[in-house]
Coordinates of C-alpha atoms in Angstrom, one line a residue:
Chain A
X26 CA -30.9 17.2 18.8
X27 CA -27.7 19.1 19.2
X28 CA -27.8 18.3 22.9
X29 CA -27.7 14.6 22.2
X30 CA -24.7 15.0 19.9
X31 CA -22.8 17.0 22.5
X32 CA -23.6 14.4 25.2
X33 CA -22.4 11.6 22.9
X34 CA -19.2 13.4 22.0
X35 CA -18.5 14.1 25.7
X36 CA -19.1 10.4 26.5
X37 CA -16.6 9.3 23.8
X38 CA -14.0 11.9 24.8
X39 CA -14.5 11.1 28.5
X40 CA -13.9 7.4 28.0
X41 CA -10.8 8.2 26.0
X42 CA -9.4 10.3 28.8
X43 CA -10.1 7.5 31.3
X44 CA -8.2 5.0 29.1
X45 CA -5.3 7.3 28.7
X46 CA -5.1 7.8 32.4
X47 CA -4.7 4.1 33.1
X48 CA -1.7 3.8 30.8
X49 CA 0.8 5.4 33.1
X50 CA 3.1 2.5 33.4
X51 CA 2.8 1.6 29.7
X52 CA 5.4 2.4 27.0
X53 CA 4.4 2.9 23.4
X54 CA 7.1 2.2 20.8
X55 CA 6.3 2.8 17.1
X56 CA 8.1 3.1 13.8
X57 CA 10.4 1.3 11.4
X58 CA 9.1 -2.0 10.0
X59 CA 12.7 -3.2 9.8
X60 CA 13.1 -2.8 13.6
X61 CA 9.7 -4.2 14.7
X62 CA 11.1 -7.7 15.4
X63 CA 14.0 -6.3 17.2
X64 CA 11.9 -4.0 19.3
X65 CA 9.4 -6.8 20.0
X66 CA 12.3 -9.1 21.2
X67 CA 13.6 -6.4 23.5
X68 CA 10.2 -5.7 24.9
X69 CA 9.4 -9.3 25.5
X70 CA 12.6 -9.9 27.4
X71 CA 12.2 -6.7 29.4
X72 CA 8.7 -7.5 30.4
X73 CA 9.8 -11.0 31.5
X74 CA 12.2 -9.4 33.9
X75 CA 9.9 -6.5 34.9
X76 CA 6.4 -8.0 35.2
X77 CA 4.9 -4.7 36.2
X78 CA 5.9 -2.9 33.0
X79 CA 3.9 -3.0 29.8
X80 CA 5.5 -2.2 26.4
X81 CA 3.7 -2.1 23.2
X82 CA 5.7 -2.2 19.9
X83 CA 4.1 -1.4 16.6
X84 CA 5.4 -0.9 13.0
X85 CA 4.2 1.3 10.3
X86 CA 7.4 2.8 8.9
X87 CA 10.0 5.2 10.3
X88 CA 8.0 8.2 9.3
X89 CA 4.9 6.9 11.1
X90 CA 7.0 6.6 14.2
X91 CA 8.3 10.1 13.9
X92 CA 4.8 11.5 13.3
X93 CA 3.6 9.8 16.5
X94 CA 6.6 11.0 18.5
X95 CA 5.9 14.6 17.3
X96 CA 2.2 14.3 18.1
X97 CA 2.9 12.7 21.5
X98 CA 1.1 9.4 20.8
X99 CA 4.2 7.3 21.3
X100 CA 7.1 7.4 23.8
X101 CA 9.9 6.0 21.6
X102 CA 10.1 6.1 17.8
X103 CA 12.1 3.4 16.0
X104 CA 13.8 4.7 12.9
X105 CA 16.1 3.2 10.2
X106 CA 16.9 6.7 9.0
X107 CA 18.0 10.0 10.6
X108 CA 15.3 12.5 11.6
X109 CA 14.6 15.1 9.0
X110 CA 15.0 18.8 9.6
X111 CA 11.2 19.3 8.8
X112 CA 10.4 16.8 11.6
X113 CA 12.7 18.5 14.1
X114 CA 11.0 21.8 13.3
X115 CA 7.5 20.3 13.8
X116 CA 8.6 18.8 17.1
X117 CA 10.1 22.1 18.3
X118 CA 6.8 23.9 17.4
X119 CA 5.1 21.6 19.8
X120 CA 7.7 22.2 22.5
X121 CA 9.4 18.8 22.1
X122 CA 13.0 18.1 21.1
X123 CA 13.7 14.6 19.9
X124 CA 16.9 12.9 21.1
X125 CA 18.7 10.3 19.0
X126 CA 20.2 7.0 20.3
X127 CA 21.9 4.5 18.1
X128 CA 20.8 1.1 19.2
X129 CA 22.0 -1.4 16.5
X130 CA 23.4 -1.7 13.0
X131 CA 22.0 -3.3 9.9
X132 CA 23.7 -4.4 6.7
X133 CA 21.8 -4.2 3.5
X134 CA 22.3 -7.2 1.3
X135 CA 22.0 -7.0 -2.5
X136 CA 20.7 -10.3 -3.8
X137 CA 20.1 -12.1 -7.1
X138 CA 18.7 -15.4 -8.2
X139 CA 21.0 -18.4 -7.3
X140 CA 21.4 -19.2 -11.0
X141 CA 22.7 -15.7 -11.9
X142 CA 26.4 -15.8 -12.9
X143 CA 27.1 -12.4 -11.4
X144 CA 28.4 -12.7 -7.8
X145 CA 30.2 -9.4 -7.2
X146 CA 29.6 -5.8 -8.1
X147 CA 31.1 -2.4 -7.2
X148 CA 29.0 0.4 -5.7
X149 CA 29.2 2.3 -9.0
X150 CA 27.8 -0.7 -10.9
X151 CA 25.0 -1.0 -8.3
X152 CA 24.2 2.6 -8.7
X153 CA 24.1 2.2 -12.5
X154 CA 21.9 -0.9 -12.3
X155 CA 19.4 0.5 -9.9
X156 CA 19.1 3.8 -11.7
X157 CA 18.7 2.1 -15.0
X158 CA 21.9 3.1 -16.8
X159 CA 22.9 -0.6 -16.9
X160 CA 19.9 -2.4 -18.2
X161 CA 21.3 -5.8 -19.3
X162 CA 23.1 -8.4 -17.2
X163 CA 25.8 -8.9 -19.9
X164 CA 27.1 -5.4 -19.2
X165 CA 28.3 -6.7 -15.8
X166 CA 29.4 -10.1 -16.9
X167 CA 26.2 -12.1 -16.7
X168 CA 23.9 -13.6 -19.2
X169 CA 22.2 -11.6 -22.0
X170 CA 19.0 -10.7 -20.2
X171 CA 17.1 -7.6 -19.1
X172 CA 17.7 -6.7 -15.5
X173 CA 14.5 -6.6 -13.4
X174 CA 15.1 -4.1 -10.6
X175 CA 13.3 -4.7 -7.3
X176 CA 13.0 -1.9 -4.7
X177 CA 11.2 -1.4 -1.5
X178 CA 8.4 1.2 -1.5
X179 CA 9.2 4.8 -0.6
X180 CA 7.7 4.3 2.9
X181 CA 10.7 2.1 3.7
X182 CA 13.7 3.4 5.5
X183 CA 15.7 0.9 3.6
X184 CA 14.6 2.5 0.3
X185 CA 15.7 5.9 1.5
X186 CA 19.1 4.6 2.8
X187 CA 19.8 2.7 -0.5
X188 CA 19.0 5.8 -2.6
X189 CA 21.1 8.2 -0.6
X190 CA 24.1 5.9 0.0
X191 CA 24.3 3.7 -3.1
X192 CA 22.5 5.6 -5.9
X193 CA 23.7 9.1 -4.8
X194 CA 26.9 7.9 -3.1
X195 CA 26.4 10.1 0.0
X196 CA 26.6 13.2 -2.3
X197 CA 23.6 15.4 -1.6
X198 CA 24.3 17.2 -4.9
X199 CA 23.5 14.1 -6.9
X200 CA 19.9 13.8 -8.1
X201 CA 20.0 10.1 -9.2
X202 CA 16.7 8.3 -8.8
X203 CA 15.7 4.7 -8.9
X204 CA 14.8 3.8 -12.5
X205 CA 11.2 4.6 -13.1
X206 CA 10.6 1.0 -14.3
X207 CA 11.9 -0.4 -11.0
X208 CA 9.3 -2.6 -9.3
X209 CA 8.2 -1.3 -5.9
X210 CA 7.4 -4.1 -3.6
X211 CA 5.8 -3.5 -0.2
X212 CA 7.9 -5.8 1.9
X213 CA 11.3 -7.4 2.2
X214 CA 9.7 -10.8 2.0
X215 CA 8.1 -9.9 -1.3
X216 CA 11.5 -9.0 -2.6
X217 CA 13.0 -12.3 -1.3
X218 CA 10.2 -14.3 -3.0
X219 CA 10.5 -12.5 -6.4
X220 CA 14.3 -12.8 -6.5
X221 CA 14.0 -16.5 -5.6
X222 CA 11.6 -17.0 -8.6
X223 CA 13.1 -14.7 -11.2
X224 CA 16.5 -15.4 -12.7
X225 CA 17.0 -11.8 -14.0
X226 CA 15.9 -9.9 -10.9
X227 CA 18.1 -8.0 -8.5
X228 CA 16.9 -6.6 -5.1
X229 CA 18.0 -5.5 -1.7
X230 CA 16.9 -6.1 1.9
X231 CA 18.2 -6.2 5.5
X232 CA 20.7 -9.0 6.0
X233 CA 18.3 -10.7 8.4
X234 CA 16.4 -11.9 5.3
X235 CA 19.4 -13.7 3.6
X236 CA 18.5 -17.3 2.8
X237 CA 19.8 -20.0 0.4
X238 CA 17.0 -19.2 -2.0
X239 CA 18.8 -16.0 -3.0
X240 CA 22.5 -15.4 -3.9
X241 CA 24.2 -12.6 -2.0
X242 CA 26.3 -10.2 -4.0
X243 CA 29.7 -9.3 -2.6
X244 CA 30.1 -5.5 -2.9
X245 CA 33.3 -3.4 -3.3
X246 CA 33.6 0.4 -2.7
X247 CA 35.4 0.7 -6.1
X248 CA 37.2 -1.6 -8.6
X249 CA 40.5 -1.6 -6.7
X250 CA 38.9 -2.5 -3.3
X251 CA 38.2 -6.0 -2.0
X252 CA 34.7 -7.5 -2.6
X253 CA 33.0 -7.9 0.8
X254 CA 30.0 -10.1 1.7
X255 CA 27.5 -8.8 4.2
X256 CA 28.3 -10.8 7.3
X257 CA 27.9 -9.6 11.0
X258 CA 31.7 -9.5 11.3
X259 CA 32.2 -7.4 8.2
X260 CA 29.5 -5.0 9.3
X261 CA 30.9 -4.6 12.8
X262 CA 34.4 -4.0 11.4
X263 CA 32.8 -1.5 9.0
X264 CA 34.2 -3.3 6.0
X265 CA 30.9 -3.9 4.2
X266 CA 30.0 -0.7 2.4
X267 CA 26.2 -0.8 2.7
X268 CA 25.5 -0.8 6.4
X269 CA 23.4 1.7 8.4
X270 CA 22.7 2.5 12.0
X271 CA 19.2 1.9 13.5
X272 CA 17.9 4.5 16.0
X273 CA 15.6 5.1 18.9
X274 CA 14.2 8.7 19.1
X275 CA 12.6 10.0 22.3
X276 CA 11.4 13.3 23.6
X277 CA 13.8 15.0 26.0
X278 CA 11.4 15.2 28.8
X279 CA 10.8 11.4 28.8
X280 CA 12.1 9.5 31.7
X281 CA 11.4 6.5 33.9
X282 CA 10.4 3.4 32.0
X283 CA 11.5 4.8 28.6
X284 CA 14.9 5.5 29.9
X285 CA 15.2 2.2 31.6
X286 CA 14.1 0.4 28.4
X287 CA 16.7 2.2 26.3
X288 CA 19.4 1.4 28.9
X289 CA 18.3 -2.2 28.7
X290 CA 18.5 -2.2 24.9
X291 CA 22.1 -0.9 25.0
X292 CA 23.2 -3.3 27.8
X293 CA 25.2 -6.4 26.9
X294 CA 22.0 -8.5 27.3
X295 CA 20.1 -6.2 25.0
X296 CA 22.9 -6.2 22.4
X297 CA 22.9 -10.0 22.5
X298 CA 19.2 -9.9 21.5
X299 CA 20.3 -7.7 18.5
X300 CA 22.5 -10.5 17.3
X301 CA 19.8 -13.1 17.9
X302 CA 17.4 -11.2 15.6
X303 CA 20.0 -11.1 12.8
X304 CA 21.0 -7.4 13.3
X305 CA 24.5 -6.2 14.2
X306 CA 25.4 -5.0 17.7
X307 CA 26.9 -1.6 18.0
X308 CA 29.6 -2.7 20.4
Chain B
X30 CA -49.0 8.2 30.1
X31 CA -49.8 9.5 26.6
X32 CA -47.3 12.2 27.2
X33 CA -44.6 9.7 27.8
X34 CA -45.5 7.7 24.8
X35 CA -45.4 10.7 22.7
X36 CA -42.0 11.7 24.1
X37 CA -40.7 8.2 23.4
X38 CA -42.0 8.4 19.9
X39 CA -40.3 11.7 19.4
X40 CA -36.9 10.5 20.7
X41 CA -36.9 7.4 18.6
X42 CA -38.0 9.3 15.5
X43 CA -35.1 11.8 15.9
X44 CA -32.6 9.0 16.6
X45 CA -33.6 7.3 13.4
X46 CA -33.3 10.6 11.5
X47 CA -29.8 11.0 12.9
X48 CA -28.9 7.5 11.7
X49 CA -30.5 8.3 8.3
X50 CA -28.5 11.4 7.6
X51 CA -25.3 10.1 9.3
X52 CA -23.9 8.7 6.0
X53 CA -24.5 12.0 4.2
X54 CA -22.8 13.9 7.0
X55 CA -19.8 11.6 6.9
X56 CA -19.4 11.9 3.2
X57 CA -19.6 15.6 3.4
X58 CA -17.1 15.7 6.3
X59 CA -14.7 13.4 4.5
X60 CA -14.9 15.5 1.3
X61 CA -14.2 18.7 3.2
X62 CA -11.3 17.1 5.0
X63 CA -9.9 15.8 1.7
X64 CA -10.2 19.2 0.1
X65 CA -8.7 21.0 3.0
X66 CA -5.6 18.7 3.1
X67 CA -5.3 18.0 -0.6
X68 CA -5.6 21.5 -2.1
X69 CA -2.6 22.6 -0.1
X70 CA -0.4 20.6 -2.6
X71 CA -1.0 23.4 -5.1
X72 CA 1.1 25.7 -3.0
X73 CA 4.1 23.6 -4.1
X74 CA 3.1 22.5 -7.6
X75 CA 0.9 23.8 -10.3
X76 CA -2.3 21.9 -11.0
X77 CA -1.2 21.2 -14.6
X78 CA 2.2 19.8 -13.5
X79 CA 0.5 17.7 -10.9
X80 CA -2.0 16.1 -13.3
X81 CA 0.2 15.9 -16.4
X82 CA 3.7 15.5 -14.8
X83 CA 5.4 12.3 -15.9
X84 CA 7.7 11.7 -12.8
X85 CA 6.6 10.6 -9.4
X86 CA 9.5 11.0 -7.0
X87 CA 7.7 12.2 -3.9
X88 CA 10.5 12.0 -1.4
X89 CA 13.3 13.6 -3.4
X90 CA 14.5 17.2 -2.9
X91 CA 12.8 18.9 -4.7
X92 CA 9.9 16.4 -4.9
X93 CA 8.6 15.6 -8.3
X94 CA 4.8 15.2 -8.0
X95 CA 3.5 14.2 -11.4
X96 CA 0.6 11.7 -11.2
X97 CA 0.0 11.0 -14.9
X98 CA 1.6 7.6 -14.7
X99 CA -0.6 6.8 -11.7
X100 CA -3.8 7.9 -13.4
X101 CA -2.9 6.0 -16.5
X102 CA -2.0 3.0 -14.4
X103 CA -5.4 3.0 -12.7
X104 CA -7.2 3.5 -16.0
X105 CA -5.3 0.6 -17.7
X106 CA -5.9 -1.8 -14.9
X107 CA -9.6 -0.9 -14.8
X108 CA -9.9 -1.1 -18.5
X109 CA -8.3 -4.6 -18.5
X110 CA -10.6 -5.7 -15.6
X111 CA -13.7 -4.4 -17.4
X112 CA -12.8 -6.2 -20.7
X113 CA -12.5 -9.5 -18.8
X114 CA -15.3 -9.1 -16.3
X115 CA -18.1 -7.5 -18.3
X116 CA -18.6 -10.3 -20.9
X117 CA -18.2 -13.1 -18.3
X118 CA -20.3 -11.3 -15.8
X119 CA -23.2 -10.5 -18.2
X120 CA -23.1 -14.1 -19.6
X121 CA -23.3 -15.4 -16.0
X122 CA -26.2 -13.0 -15.2
X123 CA -28.1 -14.1 -18.4
X124 CA -27.5 -17.8 -17.6
X125 CA -28.7 -17.4 -14.0
X126 CA -31.7 -15.3 -14.8
X127 CA -32.9 -17.0 -17.9
X128 CA -31.5 -20.4 -18.6
X129 CA -30.3 -22.2 -15.4
X130 CA -32.8 -24.6 -13.8
X131 CA -33.8 -24.0 -10.2
X132 CA -31.1 -26.0 -8.4
X133 CA -28.2 -24.8 -10.6
X134 CA -29.4 -21.3 -10.1
X135 CA -29.2 -21.5 -6.3
X136 CA -25.7 -23.1 -6.4
X137 CA -24.4 -20.4 -8.9
X138 CA -25.9 -17.5 -6.8
X139 CA -24.3 -19.0 -3.7
X140 CA -20.9 -19.2 -5.5
X141 CA -21.1 -15.6 -6.7
X142 CA -21.9 -14.4 -3.1
X143 CA -18.9 -16.4 -1.9
X144 CA -16.7 -14.8 -4.5
X145 CA -17.8 -11.4 -3.2
X146 CA -16.9 -12.4 0.4
X147 CA -13.3 -13.2 -0.3
X148 CA -11.1 -10.5 1.3
X149 CA -9.1 -8.6 -1.4
X150 CA -5.8 -9.3 0.4
X151 CA -6.5 -13.0 0.1
X152 CA -7.2 -12.7 -3.7
X153 CA -4.0 -10.6 -4.0
X154 CA -2.0 -13.3 -2.1
X155 CA -3.4 -16.0 -4.3
X156 CA -2.6 -13.9 -7.4
X157 CA 0.9 -13.4 -6.2
X158 CA 1.6 -17.1 -5.8
X159 CA -0.3 -18.6 -8.7
X160 CA -1.2 -15.9 -11.3
X161 CA 2.0 -13.9 -11.4
X162 CA 4.3 -16.9 -12.3
X163 CA 1.7 -18.0 -14.9
X164 CA 1.5 -14.6 -16.6
X165 CA 5.4 -14.5 -16.6
X166 CA 5.7 -17.9 -18.3
X167 CA 2.8 -17.6 -20.7
X168 CA 3.9 -14.2 -22.2
X169 CA 7.6 -14.8 -21.7
X170 CA 8.0 -11.6 -19.7
X171 CA 10.9 -10.6 -17.4
X172 CA 8.4 -10.4 -14.5
X173 CA 4.8 -11.4 -14.0
X174 CA 4.1 -8.4 -11.7
X175 CA 2.1 -6.6 -14.5
X176 CA -1.1 -4.8 -15.1
X177 CA -2.6 -7.9 -16.6
X178 CA -2.2 -9.9 -13.4
X179 CA -3.9 -7.0 -11.6
X180 CA -6.7 -6.8 -14.2
X181 CA -7.4 -10.5 -13.9
X182 CA -7.7 -10.5 -10.1
X183 CA -9.8 -7.3 -10.2
X184 CA -12.1 -8.9 -12.7
X185 CA -12.9 -11.5 -10.0
X186 CA -13.7 -8.7 -7.7
X187 CA -16.0 -6.8 -10.1
X188 CA -17.9 -9.9 -11.2
X189 CA -20.2 -10.4 -8.2
X190 CA -21.3 -6.8 -8.4
X191 CA -21.9 -7.0 -12.2
X192 CA -23.7 -10.4 -12.0
X193 CA -26.1 -9.6 -9.1
X194 CA -27.1 -6.1 -10.4
X195 CA -27.5 -7.3 -14.0
X196 CA -29.5 -10.3 -12.9
X197 CA -31.8 -8.0 -10.9
X198 CA -32.3 -5.9 -14.0
X199 CA -33.1 -8.9 -16.1
X200 CA -35.7 -10.1 -13.6
X201 CA -37.3 -6.6 -13.6
X202 CA -38.2 -6.9 -17.3
X203 CA -42.0 -7.4 -17.5
X204 CA -42.9 -11.0 -18.2
X205 CA -45.2 -9.9 -21.0
X206 CA -42.2 -8.8 -23.1
X207 CA -40.8 -12.3 -23.1
X208 CA -44.2 -13.9 -23.7
X209 CA -44.8 -11.5 -26.6
X210 CA -41.5 -12.5 -28.2
X211 CA -42.2 -16.2 -27.9
X212 CA -45.7 -15.6 -29.3
X213 CA -44.1 -14.0 -32.4
X214 CA -42.1 -17.2 -32.9
X215 CA -38.7 -15.9 -31.6
X216 CA -36.3 -18.5 -30.2
X217 CA -35.0 -18.3 -26.6
X218 CA -31.7 -16.8 -27.7
X219 CA -33.4 -14.3 -30.0
X220 CA -35.6 -13.3 -27.1
X221 CA -32.7 -12.8 -24.8
X222 CA -30.6 -10.9 -27.3
X223 CA -33.2 -8.8 -29.0
X224 CA -35.8 -8.2 -26.2
X225 CA -34.6 -8.9 -22.7
X226 CA -31.1 -7.4 -22.9
X227 CA -32.3 -4.1 -24.6
X228 CA -35.1 -3.9 -22.2
X229 CA -32.8 -4.3 -19.2
X230 CA -30.0 -2.1 -20.7
X231 CA -30.2 0.7 -18.2
X232 CA -29.8 -1.7 -15.3
X233 CA -27.0 -3.5 -17.1
X234 CA -25.1 -0.3 -17.7
X235 CA -25.5 0.5 -14.0
X236 CA -24.2 -3.0 -13.2
X237 CA -21.1 -2.4 -15.3
X238 CA -20.5 1.1 -13.9
X239 CA -20.7 -0.1 -10.3
X240 CA -18.4 -3.0 -11.1
X241 CA -15.9 -0.5 -12.5
X242 CA -16.3 1.6 -9.5
X243 CA -15.4 -1.4 -7.3
X244 CA -12.3 -2.0 -9.4
X245 CA -10.9 1.5 -9.5
X246 CA -11.1 1.9 -5.7
X247 CA -9.5 -1.5 -5.0
X248 CA -6.1 -1.2 -3.3
X249 CA -4.6 -4.2 -1.6
X250 CA -4.7 -6.7 -4.4
X251 CA -3.3 -4.4 -7.0
X252 CA -0.6 -3.2 -4.7
X253 CA 0.5 -6.8 -4.2
X254 CA 0.6 -7.9 -7.9
X255 CA 1.0 -5.0 -10.3
X256 CA 4.7 -4.3 -9.5
X257 CA 4.0 -0.6 -8.7
X258 CA 6.6 1.1 -11.0
X259 CA 5.6 4.6 -11.7
X260 CA 6.2 4.6 -15.4
X261 CA 3.7 5.6 -18.1
X262 CA 2.3 2.2 -19.0
X263 CA 2.2 1.3 -22.7
X264 CA 0.1 -1.8 -22.2
X265 CA -1.1 -4.4 -19.8
X266 CA 2.0 -6.6 -20.0
X267 CA 4.1 -4.1 -18.1
X268 CA 4.3 -3.2 -14.4
X269 CA 2.3 -0.2 -13.4
X270 CA 1.3 1.8 -10.3
X271 CA -2.3 2.8 -9.5
X272 CA -3.6 5.8 -7.6
X273 CA -4.9 3.7 -4.7
X274 CA -1.7 1.6 -4.2
X275 CA 0.3 4.9 -4.1
X276 CA -1.7 6.2 -1.2
X277 CA -1.6 3.0 0.6
X278 CA 2.1 2.4 0.2
X279 CA 3.3 5.9 0.9
X280 CA 1.0 7.3 3.6
X281 CA 2.8 5.5 6.4
X282 CA 6.0 7.3 5.7
X283 CA 4.9 10.8 4.4
X284 CA 6.0 13.5 6.8
X285 CA 2.8 15.1 8.1
X286 CA 2.5 18.6 6.5
X287 CA 5.0 18.0 3.7
X288 CA 4.2 18.4 0.0
X289 CA 4.2 14.6 -0.3
X290 CA 1.5 14.3 2.4
X291 CA -0.7 16.9 0.7
X292 CA -0.1 15.2 -2.7
X293 CA -1.4 11.9 -1.4
X294 CA -4.6 13.7 -0.2
X295 CA -4.9 15.3 -3.6
X296 CA -4.7 11.9 -5.2
X297 CA -7.5 11.0 -2.7
X298 CA -9.6 13.9 -4.1
X299 CA -9.1 12.6 -7.7
X300 CA -10.2 9.1 -6.7
X301 CA -13.2 10.5 -4.9
X302 CA -14.2 12.5 -7.9
X303 CA -13.8 9.5 -10.2
X304 CA -15.8 7.1 -8.0
X305 CA -18.4 9.8 -7.4
X306 CA -18.8 10.3 -11.2
X307 CA -19.1 6.6 -11.8
X308 CA -21.7 6.2 -9.1
X309 CA -23.8 9.1 -10.3
X310 CA -23.7 7.8 -13.8
X311 CA -24.8 4.4 -12.6
X312 CA -27.6 6.0 -10.6
X313 CA -28.8 8.0 -13.6
X314 CA -29.1 4.8 -15.6
X315 CA -30.8 2.9 -12.8
X316 CA -33.5 5.5 -12.4
X317 CA -33.9 6.3 -16.1
X318 CA -37.1 4.4 -16.5
X319 CA -38.6 5.3 -13.2

């Protein structure tokens, strides 16, 4: 009885080892959902040029990517946020030290329904709206209607970035949170759809999702500053106030294919792909 | 040769035994794993604060891990789904078991089975596109992503369970009961209402409980259409967040070994306990008369 179990287990574990052994020239990339399309585009182009290489790109969220990097099940983690101290500690405990590379930029667009009269807001007003202190559109020059706040789920790097840089204004001392009645949607597309169909909604997403079905809000740092729209030019010139870097993380010992792939992503050709997928090149 | 046959018999018997107890072993292993991971959250937060806390901000520093809004969210959605699906489901079961003529009966049963076969993500998607705007317009709400939308879709999911088990219970009522009622001059409806339903009551309660069990564990559809705001819901016309949707939405990003990660496992324990209790109750009712 027990013998059979052990034999079965060994069989399963054995096949696993054999599979892992055959993956020597394969690269596993995992992480941020925001970056999946970008990573996929890079991988496809790279594999076209290097037919012997195999690169698998999967999403799951920045934290999923970090967790895989720490446990050694992926070679590169894509992340739309910085690595957390807790994650560095965990990696160190396993003898790994993650290295960060900035590979692209992303502007976060704030959008409303096309019929909404409001077209520009300051960062302070945005913070007040998303934290629930401003609850009616007429307080910011719109119609008399309750504001419906749309946010991404907490598993999204975009959610974390928006909270830290808009709601808390980069001040780690501030404890501002999203209003408890904010609707948490599980994808950027869900936010795009809800904003397109709801005249009193406001939401945010990566600028790749901008379409004529939503109206983009021009954002200013404060009342005296200019109101800036999220365009590629404005993000490159660092004029648009809500833009963030996108990262690759890899373990220091990693070399070969992983290094070549990162070099490719940072090359002029790789950065051209960044632009094609609606993100912003770093150079 | 007889030796070989005996040996074969022995091996097959043991293999089947292994298959038989596999599910029990898996449940036990899952529960042990859930406990091991989930109980660690109480190193960070007291059990009272966890169960009765009103704020769920799991990724803040320090994290606020109060799951009262999530528990109430799950209960509200389940309550709404039960209110919708129980009367319709029981009516449907009575019609199929007692009234429908042969042909209609087959068509209806096929339809119910089809309803059970629709994947929940598809129901959620359909709800998002059709039901959410409808709820918004009918009730003049600021958004249609509400508990009510979730309840309606979940009612569709609970119905097949309720109908098929309740129908079985009605069939199991001895024919002599019905004949006796008719012989006393009762009408068909009086027979159904006064004789058949009470006689099948334990099976019907089990049907309802299993339907509710299906609803409370459902994840994908509610995550797509209930809006997921972690506020204490005051009714079904507001957005709310369920226990299941919280785990599904947040597990991907929880830092392994953080209080958030453990809290999600603790939510898993609570769900496990709730569905275990529901199933045991259903089981008790099912075997009451045996």
